[in-house]
CSV table of C-alpha atoms in Angstrom, one decimal:
chain,number,residue,atom,x,y,z
A,719,LEU,CA,-3.7,26.1,99.5
A,720,LEU,CA,-4.5,28.5,102.1
A,721,ASN,CA,-4.3,28.1,106.3
A,722,ALA,CA,-5.1,31.1,108.1
A,723,SER,CA,-5.5,28.9,111.5
A,724,PRO,CA,-4.8,31.1,114.9
A,725,ASP,CA,-2.2,28.2,115.8
A,726,LEU,CA,0.1,29.5,113.3
A,727,ARG,CA,-1.0,33.1,113.7
A,728,ALA,CA,1.0,34.3,110.9
A,729,GLN,CA,-1.5,35.7,108.7
A,730,LEU,CA,-1.2,34.0,105.8
A,731,ALA,CA,0.8,30.8,104.8
A,732,THR,CA,1.2,28.8,102.0
A,733,THR,CA,2.0,25.2,101.6
A,734,THR,CA,3.1,23.4,98.7
A,735,PRO,CA,3.6,19.7,97.3
A,736,LEU,CA,7.3,21.0,96.2
A,737,HIS,CA,8.1,20.3,100.0
A,738,PRO,CA,6.9,17.0,101.2
A,739,ARG,CA,6.7,16.0,105.0
A,740,ALA,CA,10.1,14.3,105.7
A,741,GLY,CA,12.0,14.5,108.8
A,742,PRO,CA,10.9,14.6,112.6
A,743,ARG,CA,10.7,18.5,112.5
A,744,ASN,CA,9.9,19.1,109.1
A,745,SER,CA,6.6,21.5,108.3
A,746,PRO,CA,4.9,22.0,104.8
A,747,ILE,CA,4.9,25.8,105.3
A,748,ALA,CA,7.6,26.8,102.4
A,749,ALA,CA,6.5,30.7,102.5
A,750,VAL,CA,4.9,33.2,104.9
A,751,VAL,CA,3.2,36.5,103.7
A,752,LEU,CA,3.0,39.0,106.5
A,753,THR,CA,0.5,41.8,106.1
A,754,GLY,CA,1.8,43.9,109.1
A,755,ALA,CA,3.5,44.0,112.3
A,756,GLU,CA,0.8,44.0,114.8
A,757,VAL,CA,0.9,41.2,117.6
A,758,ASP,CA,-2.2,39.1,115.8
A,759,GLN,CA,-0.2,39.6,112.5
A,760,ALA,CA,3.4,38.7,113.5
A,761,ALA,CA,3.7,37.2,116.9
A,762,GLY,CA,2.8,33.5,115.4
A,763,LEU,CA,6.6,33.4,113.8
A,764,LEU,CA,7.9,33.0,117.3
A,765,ASN,CA,6.0,29.3,117.1
A,766,LEU,CA,8.1,28.7,113.9
A,767,ARG,CA,11.4,29.1,115.3
A,768,GLU,CA,13.2,25.5,115.1
A,769,ARG,CA,15.7,26.4,112.0
A,770,GLN,CA,12.6,25.7,109.7
A,771,PRO,CA,13.6,27.0,106.4
A,772,LEU,CA,11.3,29.2,104.9
A,773,THR,CA,10.6,32.6,103.2
A,774,LEU,CA,9.4,35.5,104.9
A,775,TYR,CA,7.5,38.1,102.6
A,776,ALA,CA,6.5,41.5,103.7
A,777,THR,CA,6.7,45.1,102.8
A,778,ALA,CA,9.9,46.9,104.1
A,779,THR,CA,8.3,48.9,106.4
A,780,THR,CA,6.9,45.4,108.2
A,781,LEU,CA,10.4,43.6,107.7
A,782,ARG,CA,11.8,47.0,109.7
A,783,SER,CA,9.1,46.5,112.7
A,784,LEU,CA,10.3,42.9,113.2
A,785,ALA,CA,14.1,43.6,113.0
A,786,ASP,CA,13.3,46.2,116.0
A,787,ASN,CA,12.1,43.6,117.9
A,788,PRO,CA,15.4,41.3,118.9
A,789,MET,CA,13.0,38.4,119.6
A,790,PHE,CA,12.4,37.8,116.2
A,791,SER,CA,16.1,36.7,115.5
A,792,VAL,CA,15.0,33.7,116.6
A,793,LEU,CA,14.2,32.7,113.0
A,794,ASP,CA,17.8,32.8,112.1
A,795,PRO,CA,18.5,34.6,109.0
A,796,GLU,CA,20.5,31.9,107.8
A,797,VAL,CA,17.4,29.6,107.2
A,798,VAL,CA,14.3,32.2,107.2
A,799,CYS,CA,15.0,34.7,104.3
A,800,ARG,CA,13.5,37.9,104.5
A,801,ARG,CA,12.1,39.1,101.2
A,802,PRO,CA,10.9,42.6,101.2
A,803,VAL,CA,8.3,43.5,98.6
A,804,ALA,CA,7.1,46.5,97.0
A,805,LEU,CA,3.7,47.4,96.8
A,806,ASP,CA,1.9,46.1,93.7
A,807,GLU,CA,4.9,44.3,92.9
A,808,ARG,CA,3.8,40.5,91.7
A,809,PHE,CA,5.9,37.7,93.2
A,810,THR,CA,5.9,34.0,93.0
A,811,LEU,CA,5.5,31.8,96.0
A,812,PRO,CA,6.6,28.2,96.0
A,813,GLY,CA,4.1,26.2,94.2
A,814,ASN,CA,3.6,28.9,91.5
A,815,ILE,CA,1.5,30.9,93.4
A,816,GLU,CA,1.5,34.4,92.2
A,817,ALA,CA,1.2,37.3,95.0
A,818,GLU,CA,0.9,40.7,95.4
A,819,ILE,CA,0.8,43.1,98.4
A,820,PHE,CA,-1.3,46.3,97.8
A,821,ALA,CA,-2.0,49.1,100.3
A,822,VAL,CA,-5.5,49.2,102.2
A,823,PRO,CA,-6.6,52.3,104.0
A,824,GLY,CA,-5.5,51.5,107.8
A,825,LYS,CA,-3.5,52.9,110.9
A,826,VAL,CA,-0.2,52.5,112.0
A,827,PRO,CA,0.5,49.4,114.5
A,828,LEU,CA,-1.0,50.3,118.3
A,829,TYR,CA,2.7,50.1,119.9
A,830,LEU,CA,4.1,52.3,117.0
A,831,GLU,CA,1.3,55.0,117.7
A,832,GLN,CA,2.8,58.7,118.9
A,833,GLY,CA,1.3,59.6,122.2
A,834,GLY,CA,-2.1,57.8,121.6
A,835,ARG,CA,-2.9,59.8,118.5
A,836,GLN,CA,-4.6,57.7,115.9
A,837,VAL,CA,-2.6,58.1,112.2
A,838,LEU,CA,-4.9,56.9,109.4
A,839,VAL,CA,-2.7,56.0,106.3
A,840,GLU,CA,-2.9,54.5,103.1
A,841,ASN,CA,0.5,53.1,102.4
A,842,GLU,CA,2.6,49.8,103.1
A,843,VAL,CA,1.6,49.8,107.1
A,844,ASN,CA,-1.5,48.4,106.2
A,845,VAL,CA,-2.2,46.1,103.4
A,846,GLY,CA,-3.9,43.3,101.6
A,847,VAL,CA,-2.8,40.2,99.8
A,848,GLU,CA,-3.8,38.9,96.2
A,849,ILE,CA,-3.1,35.4,95.6
A,850,ALA,CA,-3.2,33.9,91.8
A,851,VAL,CA,-3.2,30.6,90.5
A,852,GLY,CA,-3.6,30.5,87.1
A,853,PRO,CA,-6.4,32.7,86.3
A,854,ALA,CA,-8.4,32.4,89.7
A,855,HIS,CA,-7.4,34.6,92.6
A,856,LEU,CA,-8.0,35.3,96.3
A,857,THR,CA,-8.0,38.7,97.6
A,858,PHE,CA,-7.2,38.9,101.4
A,859,VAL,CA,-7.9,42.1,103.5
A,860,PRO,CA,-7.8,41.4,107.2
A,861,GLY,CA,-8.0,45.1,107.9
A,862,ALA,CA,-9.8,48.1,106.2
A,863,ALA,CA,-10.2,51.5,107.7
A,864,ALA,CA,-12.6,52.6,104.7
A,865,MET,CA,-13.5,51.7,101.7
A,866,THR,CA,-12.2,53.2,98.3
A,867,PRO,CA,-13.1,52.8,94.8
A,868,SER,CA,-9.7,51.2,93.8
A,869,LEU,CA,-10.3,48.9,96.8
A,870,GLY,CA,-13.9,48.0,95.7
A,871,LYS,CA,-12.8,47.3,92.1
A,872,ARG,CA,-9.9,45.1,93.4
A,873,LEU,CA,-12.2,43.0,95.4
A,874,ALA,CA,-15.1,42.8,92.7
A,875,ALA,CA,-12.6,41.3,90.5
A,876,ALA,CA,-11.8,38.4,93.0
A,877,ASP,CA,-13.1,35.0,92.7
A,878,VAL,CA,-12.6,34.8,96.8
A,879,VAL,CA,-12.8,37.5,99.1
A,880,MET,CA,-11.6,37.2,102.5
A,881,PHE,CA,-12.1,40.6,104.4
A,882,ASP,CA,-12.1,42.7,107.7
A,883,GLY,CA,-15.1,41.5,110.0
A,884,THR,CA,-13.6,42.7,113.3
A,885,VAL,CA,-16.6,44.4,114.3
A,886,PHE,CA,-20.3,44.4,113.4
A,887,THR,CA,-21.1,47.8,114.4
A,888,ASP,CA,-18.6,50.7,114.8
A,889,ASP,CA,-19.3,51.1,119.0
A,890,GLU,CA,-19.5,47.6,119.6
A,891,MET,CA,-16.7,47.4,122.1
A,892,ILE,CA,-17.6,50.3,124.0
A,893,VAL,CA,-21.2,49.4,124.3
A,894,SER,CA,-20.2,45.7,125.4
A,895,GLY,CA,-17.9,47.5,128.0
A,896,THR,CA,-14.6,45.6,126.6
A,897,GLY,CA,-12.8,48.6,124.9
A,898,ALA,CA,-12.7,52.2,125.0
A,899,LYS,CA,-12.1,52.4,121.2
A,900,THR,CA,-14.5,52.5,118.0
A,901,GLY,CA,-14.0,50.0,115.4
A,902,ARG,CA,-12.8,52.7,113.3
A,903,ARG,CA,-10.5,54.2,115.9
A,904,MET,CA,-8.6,50.5,115.5
A,905,GLY,CA,-8.8,50.7,111.7
A,906,HIS,CA,-11.4,48.6,110.9
A,907,MET,CA,-14.7,49.7,109.3
A,908,PRO,CA,-17.6,48.0,110.8
A,909,ILE,CA,-19.5,45.5,109.0
A,910,ASP,CA,-23.2,47.4,109.8
A,911,GLY,CA,-24.3,50.5,108.7
A,912,ALA,CA,-24.7,52.8,105.7
A,913,ASP,CA,-20.5,53.0,105.2
A,914,GLY,CA,-19.9,49.1,106.7
A,915,SER,CA,-18.6,46.5,104.6
A,916,LEU,CA,-22.2,44.9,104.0
A,917,ALA,CA,-23.3,47.7,102.1
A,918,ALA,CA,-20.1,48.7,100.3
A,919,LEU,CA,-19.4,44.8,99.2
A,920,ALA,CA,-23.0,44.2,98.4
A,921,GLY,CA,-23.5,42.3,94.9
A,922,LEU,CA,-19.7,41.2,94.6
A,923,PRO,CA,-19.8,38.0,92.6
A,924,GLY,CA,-17.2,36.0,94.1
A,925,ARG,CA,-17.3,34.0,97.0
A,926,ARG,CA,-17.1,36.4,100.2
A,927,ILE,CA,-15.9,35.5,103.8
A,928,TYR,CA,-15.8,37.7,106.8
A,929,ILE,CA,-12.3,37.2,108.5
A,930,HIS,CA,-10.3,38.8,111.8
A,931,ILE,CA,-13.4,38.6,113.7
A,932,ASN,CA,-13.5,40.1,117.5
A,933,ASN,CA,-14.8,38.0,119.8
A,934,THR,CA,-17.4,40.8,120.5
A,935,ASN,CA,-18.9,40.5,117.0
A,936,PRO,CA,-22.1,38.8,117.1
A,937,ILE,CA,-21.7,37.3,113.8
A,938,LEU,CA,-19.9,34.5,115.6
A,939,ILE,CA,-23.2,33.3,117.2
A,940,ASP,CA,-24.6,31.0,115.1
A,941,GLY,CA,-28.4,31.9,114.5
A,942,SER,CA,-27.9,35.3,115.8
A,943,PRO,CA,-29.8,37.8,113.8
A,944,GLU,CA,-26.4,39.6,112.7
A,945,ARG,CA,-25.2,35.8,111.4
A,946,MET,CA,-28.4,35.7,109.6
A,947,ARG,CA,-28.1,39.1,107.9
A,948,VAL,CA,-24.5,38.4,106.9
A,949,GLU,CA,-25.5,34.9,105.3
A,950,ALA,CA,-28.8,36.3,103.6
A,951,ALA,CA,-26.3,38.8,102.0
A,952,GLY,CA,-24.1,36.0,100.8
A,953,TRP,CA,-21.3,36.1,103.3
A,954,GLU,CA,-19.7,33.3,105.1
A,955,VAL,CA,-18.1,33.7,108.2
A,956,ALA,CA,-14.5,31.8,108.8
A,957,THR,CA,-13.8,29.2,110.9
A,958,ASP,CA,-10.4,27.5,112.2
A,959,GLY,CA,-9.2,24.7,109.8
A,960,LEU,CA,-11.0,26.6,106.6
A,961,GLU,CA,-10.1,25.2,103.4
A,962,ILE,CA,-10.1,27.2,100.6
A,963,VAL,CA,-9.3,25.7,96.8
A,964,LEU,CA,-8.8,28.0,93.9
B,973,LEU,CA,-2.4,29.0,143.3
B,974,LEU,CA,-0.2,27.9,140.5
B,975,ASN,CA,-1.2,27.9,137.0
B,976,ALA,CA,1.7,27.4,134.2
B,977,SER,CA,-0.6,26.1,131.4
B,978,PRO,CA,0.7,26.7,127.8
B,979,ASP,CA,-1.9,29.1,126.6
B,980,LEU,CA,-0.7,31.6,129.1
B,981,ARG,CA,2.8,30.7,128.5
B,982,ALA,CA,4.2,33.3,130.9
B,983,GLN,CA,5.7,31.0,133.4
B,984,LEU,CA,4.5,31.7,136.6
B,985,ALA,CA,0.8,33.3,137.1
B,986,THR,CA,-0.6,33.8,140.3
B,987,THR,CA,-4.5,34.0,140.7
B,988,THR,CA,-5.6,35.7,143.8
B,989,PRO,CA,-9.4,35.9,145.6
B,990,LEU,CA,-8.4,39.8,146.0
B,991,HIS,CA,-9.3,40.3,142.1
B,992,PRO,CA,-12.7,38.5,141.6
B,993,ARG,CA,-14.0,37.7,138.4
B,994,ALA,CA,-16.2,40.9,137.3
B,995,GLY,CA,-16.8,42.4,133.7
B,996,PRO,CA,-16.6,40.9,130.2
B,997,ARG,CA,-13.0,41.1,129.9
B,998,ASN,CA,-11.6,40.3,133.3
B,999,SER,CA,-9.1,38.1,134.3
B,1000,PRO,CA,-8.2,36.7,137.5
B,1001,ILE,CA,-4.3,36.8,136.8
B,1002,ALA,CA,-3.1,39.5,139.1
B,1003,ALA,CA,0.7,39.2,138.9
B,1004,VAL,CA,3.1,37.3,136.4
B,1005,VAL,CA,6.7,36.3,137.6
B,1006,LEU,CA,8.9,36.0,134.4
B,1007,THR,CA,12.3,33.9,134.8
B,1008,GLY,CA,13.7,35.0,131.7
B,1009,ALA,CA,13.3,36.6,128.2
B,1010,GLU,CA,13.5,33.8,126.1
B,1011,VAL,CA,10.5,33.4,123.4
B,1012,ASP,CA,9.0,30.5,125.5
B,1013,GLN,CA,9.3,32.3,128.9
B,1014,ALA,CA,7.9,35.8,127.7
B,1015,ALA,CA,6.3,35.6,124.7
B,1016,GLY,CA,2.8,34.5,126.2
B,1017,LEU,CA,2.7,38.1,127.4
B,1018,LEU,CA,1.5,39.1,124.1
B,1019,ASN,CA,-1.6,37.2,124.6
B,1020,LEU,CA,-2.4,39.5,127.9
B,1021,ARG,CA,-2.2,42.8,126.0
B,1022,GLU,CA,-6.0,43.8,126.4
B,1023,ARG,CA,-5.5,46.8,129.1
B,1024,GLN,CA,-5.5,44.0,132.0
B,1025,PRO,CA,-4.3,45.4,135.1
B,1026,LEU,CA,-1.2,43.3,136.6
B,1027,THR,CA,2.2,43.3,138.1
B,1028,LEU,CA,5.0,42.0,135.9
B,1029,TYR,CA,7.9,40.8,138.2
B,1030,ALA,CA,11.4,40.0,137.1
B,1031,THR,CA,15.0,40.7,137.1
B,1032,ALA,CA,16.1,44.4,135.7
B,1033,THR,CA,17.8,42.1,133.1
B,1034,THR,CA,14.9,40.3,132.1
B,1035,LEU,CA,12.7,43.7,132.0
B,1036,ARG,CA,15.6,45.4,129.7
B,1037,SER,CA,15.5,42.6,127.1
B,1038,LEU,CA,11.4,42.9,127.1
B,1039,ALA,CA,12.0,46.9,126.6
B,1040,ASP,CA,14.3,46.4,123.9
B,1041,ASN,CA,10.9,44.7,121.9
B,1042,PRO,CA,8.7,47.5,121.4
B,1043,MET,CA,5.8,44.7,120.6
B,1044,PHE,CA,5.6,44.2,124.3
B,1045,SER,CA,4.5,48.3,124.8
B,1046,VAL,CA,1.3,46.6,124.0
B,1047,LEU,CA,1.2,45.8,127.6
B,1048,ASP,CA,0.6,49.6,128.4
B,1049,PRO,CA,2.6,50.5,131.1
B,1050,GLU,CA,-0.3,52.5,132.4
B,1051,VAL,CA,-1.9,49.4,133.3
B,1052,VAL,CA,1.1,46.5,133.4
B,1053,CYS,CA,3.4,47.7,136.1
B,1054,ARG,CA,6.9,46.5,135.7
B,1055,ARG,CA,8.5,45.6,139.0
B,1056,PRO,CA,12.1,44.6,138.9
B,1057,VAL,CA,13.2,42.5,141.6
B,1058,ALA,CA,16.9,41.9,143.1
B,1059,LEU,CA,18.1,38.5,143.2
B,1060,ASP,CA,17.5,37.0,147.0
B,1061,GLU,CA,15.1,39.8,147.6
B,1062,ARG,CA,11.6,38.8,148.9
B,1063,PHE,CA,8.5,40.1,147.5
B,1064,THR,CA,4.8,39.7,148.2
B,1065,LEU,CA,2.3,38.9,145.3
B,1066,PRO,CA,-1.4,39.6,145.8
B,1067,GLY,CA,-2.9,36.9,147.8
B,1068,ASN,CA,-0.2,37.2,150.7
B,1069,ILE,CA,2.2,35.2,148.6
B,1070,GLU,CA,5.8,35.7,149.2
B,1071,ALA,CA,8.2,35.1,146.2
B,1072,GLU,CA,11.8,35.1,145.6
B,1073,ILE,CA,13.9,35.1,142.4
B,1074,PHE,CA,17.3,33.3,142.7
B,1075,ALA,CA,20.2,32.4,140.4
B,1076,VAL,CA,20.3,29.4,138.7
B,1077,PRO,CA,23.6,28.1,136.4
B,1078,GLY,CA,22.3,28.8,132.7
B,1079,LYS,CA,23.0,30.5,129.3
B,1080,VAL,CA,21.8,33.8,127.8
B,1081,PRO,CA,18.9,33.7,125.7
B,1082,LEU,CA,19.5,32.2,122.1
B,1083,TYR,CA,19.0,35.6,120.5
B,1084,LEU,CA,21.3,37.5,122.7
B,1085,GLU,CA,24.1,35.2,122.1
B,1086,GLN,CA,27.3,36.6,120.4
B,1087,GLY,CA,27.8,34.7,117.3
B,1088,GLY,CA,26.7,31.9,118.2
B,1089,ARG,CA,29.0,31.6,121.4
B,1090,GLN,CA,27.5,29.7,124.4
B,1091,VAL,CA,27.7,31.9,127.3
B,1092,LEU,CA,27.2,29.9,130.5
B,1093,VAL,CA,26.5,32.0,133.6
B,1094,GLU,CA,25.2,32.0,137.1
B,1095,ASN,CA,23.3,35.6,137.6
B,1096,GLU,CA,20.2,37.0,137.1
B,1097,VAL,CA,19.8,36.1,133.4
B,1098,ASN,CA,19.0,32.5,134.2
B,1099,VAL,CA,16.8,32.1,137.5
B,1100,GLY,CA,14.4,30.3,139.6
B,1101,VAL,CA,11.3,31.0,141.8
B,1102,GLU,CA,10.7,30.3,145.3
B,1103,ILE,CA,7.1,30.6,146.4
B,1104,ALA,CA,6.0,30.6,149.9
B,1105,VAL,CA,2.4,30.6,151.9
B,1106,GLY,CA,3.0,30.7,155.3
B,1107,PRO,CA,5.6,27.9,156.2
B,1108,ALA,CA,4.9,25.8,152.7
B,1109,HIS,CA,7.1,26.7,149.7
B,1110,LEU,CA,7.3,25.7,146.3
B,1111,THR,CA,10.8,26.3,144.1
B,1112,PHE,CA,10.5,26.3,140.5
B,1113,VAL,CA,13.5,25.8,138.3
B,1114,PRO,CA,12.5,25.5,134.7
B,1115,GLY,CA,16.1,25.6,133.3
B,1116,ALA,CA,18.9,24.5,134.9
B,1117,ALA,CA,22.6,24.0,133.1
B,1118,ALA,CA,24.3,22.3,136.2
B,1119,MET,CA,23.8,21.4,139.8
B,1120,THR,CA,25.6,23.0,142.4
B,1121,PRO,CA,25.6,22.7,146.5
B,1122,SER,CA,23.3,25.8,147.1
B,1123,LEU,CA,21.0,24.9,144.1
B,1124,GLY,CA,20.4,21.2,146.0
B,1125,LYS,CA,20.1,22.8,149.5
B,1126,ARG,CA,17.7,24.9,148.2
B,1127,LEU,CA,15.7,22.3,146.6
B,1128,ALA,CA,16.1,19.9,149.5
B,1129,ALA,CA,14.2,22.6,151.8
B,1130,ALA,CA,10.9,22.9,149.4
B,1131,ASP,CA,7.8,20.9,150.0
B,1132,VAL,CA,7.2,21.0,146.1
B,1133,VAL,CA,10.0,21.2,143.2
B,1134,MET,CA,9.3,21.8,139.5
B,1135,PHE,CA,12.5,21.0,137.7
B,1136,ASP,CA,14.1,21.5,134.2
B,1137,GLY,CA,13.1,17.8,132.3
B,1138,THR,CA,13.8,19.3,129.0
B,1139,VAL,CA,15.8,16.3,127.9
B,1140,PHE,CA,15.9,12.8,129.2
B,1141,THR,CA,19.6,12.4,127.6
B,1142,ASP,CA,22.3,15.0,126.8
B,1143,ASP,CA,22.4,14.0,123.2
B,1144,GLU,CA,18.6,13.3,122.4
B,1145,MET,CA,17.9,16.0,120.2
B,1146,ILE,CA,21.2,15.4,118.4
B,1147,VAL,CA,20.1,11.3,117.8
B,1148,SER,CA,16.7,12.1,116.9
B,1149,GLY,CA,17.5,14.4,114.2
B,1150,THR,CA,15.7,17.6,115.7
B,1151,GLY,CA,18.6,19.6,116.6
B,1152,ALA,CA,22.4,20.1,116.4
B,1153,LYS,CA,22.9,20.8,120.0
B,1154,THR,CA,23.1,18.9,123.3
B,1155,GLY,CA,20.9,19.5,126.2
B,1156,ARG,CA,23.8,21.4,128.0
B,1157,ARG,CA,24.5,23.4,125.2
B,1158,MET,CA,21.1,24.8,125.3
B,1159,GLY,CA,21.5,25.4,129.1
B,1160,HIS,CA,19.6,22.4,130.3
B,1161,MET,CA,21.3,19.4,132.4
B,1162,PRO,CA,19.5,15.7,131.3
B,1163,ILE,CA,17.6,13.8,133.5
B,1164,ASP,CA,19.6,10.8,132.9
B,1165,GLY,CA,23.6,9.9,133.7
B,1166,ALA,CA,25.6,10.3,136.6
B,1167,ASP,CA,25.1,13.9,136.5
B,1168,GLY,CA,21.7,14.3,135.3
B,1169,SER,CA,18.7,15.5,137.5
B,1170,LEU,CA,17.4,12.2,138.6
B,1171,ALA,CA,20.8,11.2,140.4
B,1172,ALA,CA,21.4,15.0,141.4
B,1173,LEU,CA,18.1,15.2,143.2
B,1174,ALA,CA,17.6,11.3,144.4
B,1175,GLY,CA,16.2,11.3,147.8
B,1176,LEU,CA,14.6,14.6,148.0
B,1177,PRO,CA,11.7,14.8,150.7
B,1178,GLY,CA,9.2,16.8,149.1
B,1179,ARG,CA,6.8,16.5,145.8
B,1180,ARG,CA,8.9,16.6,142.7
B,1181,ILE,CA,7.6,17.4,139.3
B,1182,TYR,CA,9.7,17.5,135.9
B,1183,ILE,CA,8.3,20.6,133.9
B,1184,HIS,CA,9.7,22.5,130.5
B,1185,ILE,CA,9.6,19.1,128.7
B,1186,ASN,CA,10.9,18.9,125.1
B,1187,ASN,CA,8.6,16.8,123.0
B,1188,THR,CA,11.7,14.6,122.2
B,1189,ASN,CA,11.9,13.5,126.1
B,1190,PRO,CA,10.5,9.9,126.3
B,1191,ILE,CA,9.0,10.7,129.7
B,1192,LEU,CA,6.1,12.2,127.8
B,1193,ILE,CA,5.0,8.7,126.8
B,1194,ASP,CA,3.0,7.2,129.2
B,1195,GLY,CA,4.2,3.6,130.1
B,1196,SER,CA,7.8,4.1,128.0
B,1197,PRO,CA,11.0,2.9,130.4
B,1198,GLU,CA,12.0,6.1,130.8
B,1199,ARG,CA,8.5,7.3,132.3
B,1200,MET,CA,8.7,4.3,134.7
B,1201,ARG,CA,12.2,5.3,135.9
B,1202,VAL,CA,11.5,9.1,136.6
B,1203,GLU,CA,8.0,7.6,138.5
B,1204,ALA,CA,9.9,4.8,140.3
B,1205,ALA,CA,12.4,7.6,141.5
B,1206,GLY,CA,9.2,9.6,142.9
B,1207,TRP,CA,9.2,12.1,140.2
B,1208,GLU,CA,5.7,13.1,138.7
B,1209,VAL,CA,5.7,14.4,134.9
B,1210,ALA,CA,3.7,17.8,134.8
B,1211,THR,CA,0.6,17.8,132.4
B,1212,ASP,CA,-1.4,21.0,131.3
B,1213,GLY,CA,-4.0,22.5,133.6
B,1214,LEU,CA,-2.0,21.0,136.5
B,1215,GLU,CA,-3.0,22.4,139.9
B,1216,ILE,CA,-0.8,22.6,143.1
B,1217,VAL,CA,-2.0,23.1,146.7
B,1218,LEU,CA,0.3,24.3,149.1
């Protein structure tokens, strides 16, 4: 159902038995749902450019950011249909998968920041995706700058939660000398701490998986104290090729 | 000296002992020479976006095409210096490597075509690169729509030639059902045939390596008749991780 492997790099791709493998360049990817126009969210589309029919779902803001980059016109509009989706509008992906895009507290893409100022927003610039098959549903939130009551409620109702695991501690990149910004400055709440995601999402009933993990985050190290803490709290750490059956 | 591996995907990157490995996110890439703004020539730059100081050399036309895509501004101009280079202007890369960009018969990038019309040109839109260390030099031509006397003369003088090996036969993609265009329509002369590169470059004195090889090209198959033909003619077939010492 869900394939978020890095070689696709478009954040969410759904596959469906309605599109069987056929022909030398066939692909099972029938639809792509983009959660934003950051490089790591959108650049993977440039790997799909061989006249492969698919539908691209995203907010109008994200589609506009793509359209502002002429390079993405290699995804020929005649074969790759852009479908703008309003927040909280339910739409149907191939394979009878219901989906919905919703706002998550976040920030504008780095390359659209004005003069380095951080702009925190809760609008269609930073979103999550809910995917439902029958009564089961999965909630995908790759970037969340903060927890809100409505986001917490949404996550509590999900059978599977995939959540922003960018950094373990807010100042991790500064301490490791890999960056000058905190996690929050980049639009990502940390895992650890009183207002981190581990505390905020303790006791969720569904399966919980950290995704979007920066290479400074010690939960990537099997057996590290931080990895053991998140696992003891019931979290999984996403890996390449992870498959989820709803 | 030369690393054109696909995970970099910027076409030509030079490394130098002047920039030793240091720090958690250091990279030995001190300079990138772009031969164009097609997706496969330029999109790899988006993997280099962690405030890594380097100099980007390209023609003004190529730099303008990049600037027209705001996503490339993740390569912060404060740390990634854009250096426009005129055709046939010799410039010096870090490590005392001399380089020169020259025009090759070619076409404009697909996404800049007007209404699907092919535009064949010999200007700074499609270029090759010459790299010299002392008296030795390498000539890099990833895309050539046709051979000309001046291109042939330039290649004959090189110690190492890396040349457009996109397709073996002009109609290869049509025959295999993977595309509707001939190699020439895409700006690439075929290897085979009376006016293919195998005939045009027979008897060159230097080392000859086919690069930019499409996945329909049978020279990729070890032991195929086509592979044996190019090898019998003195050509090598480039592989990932290929290293060249001049």
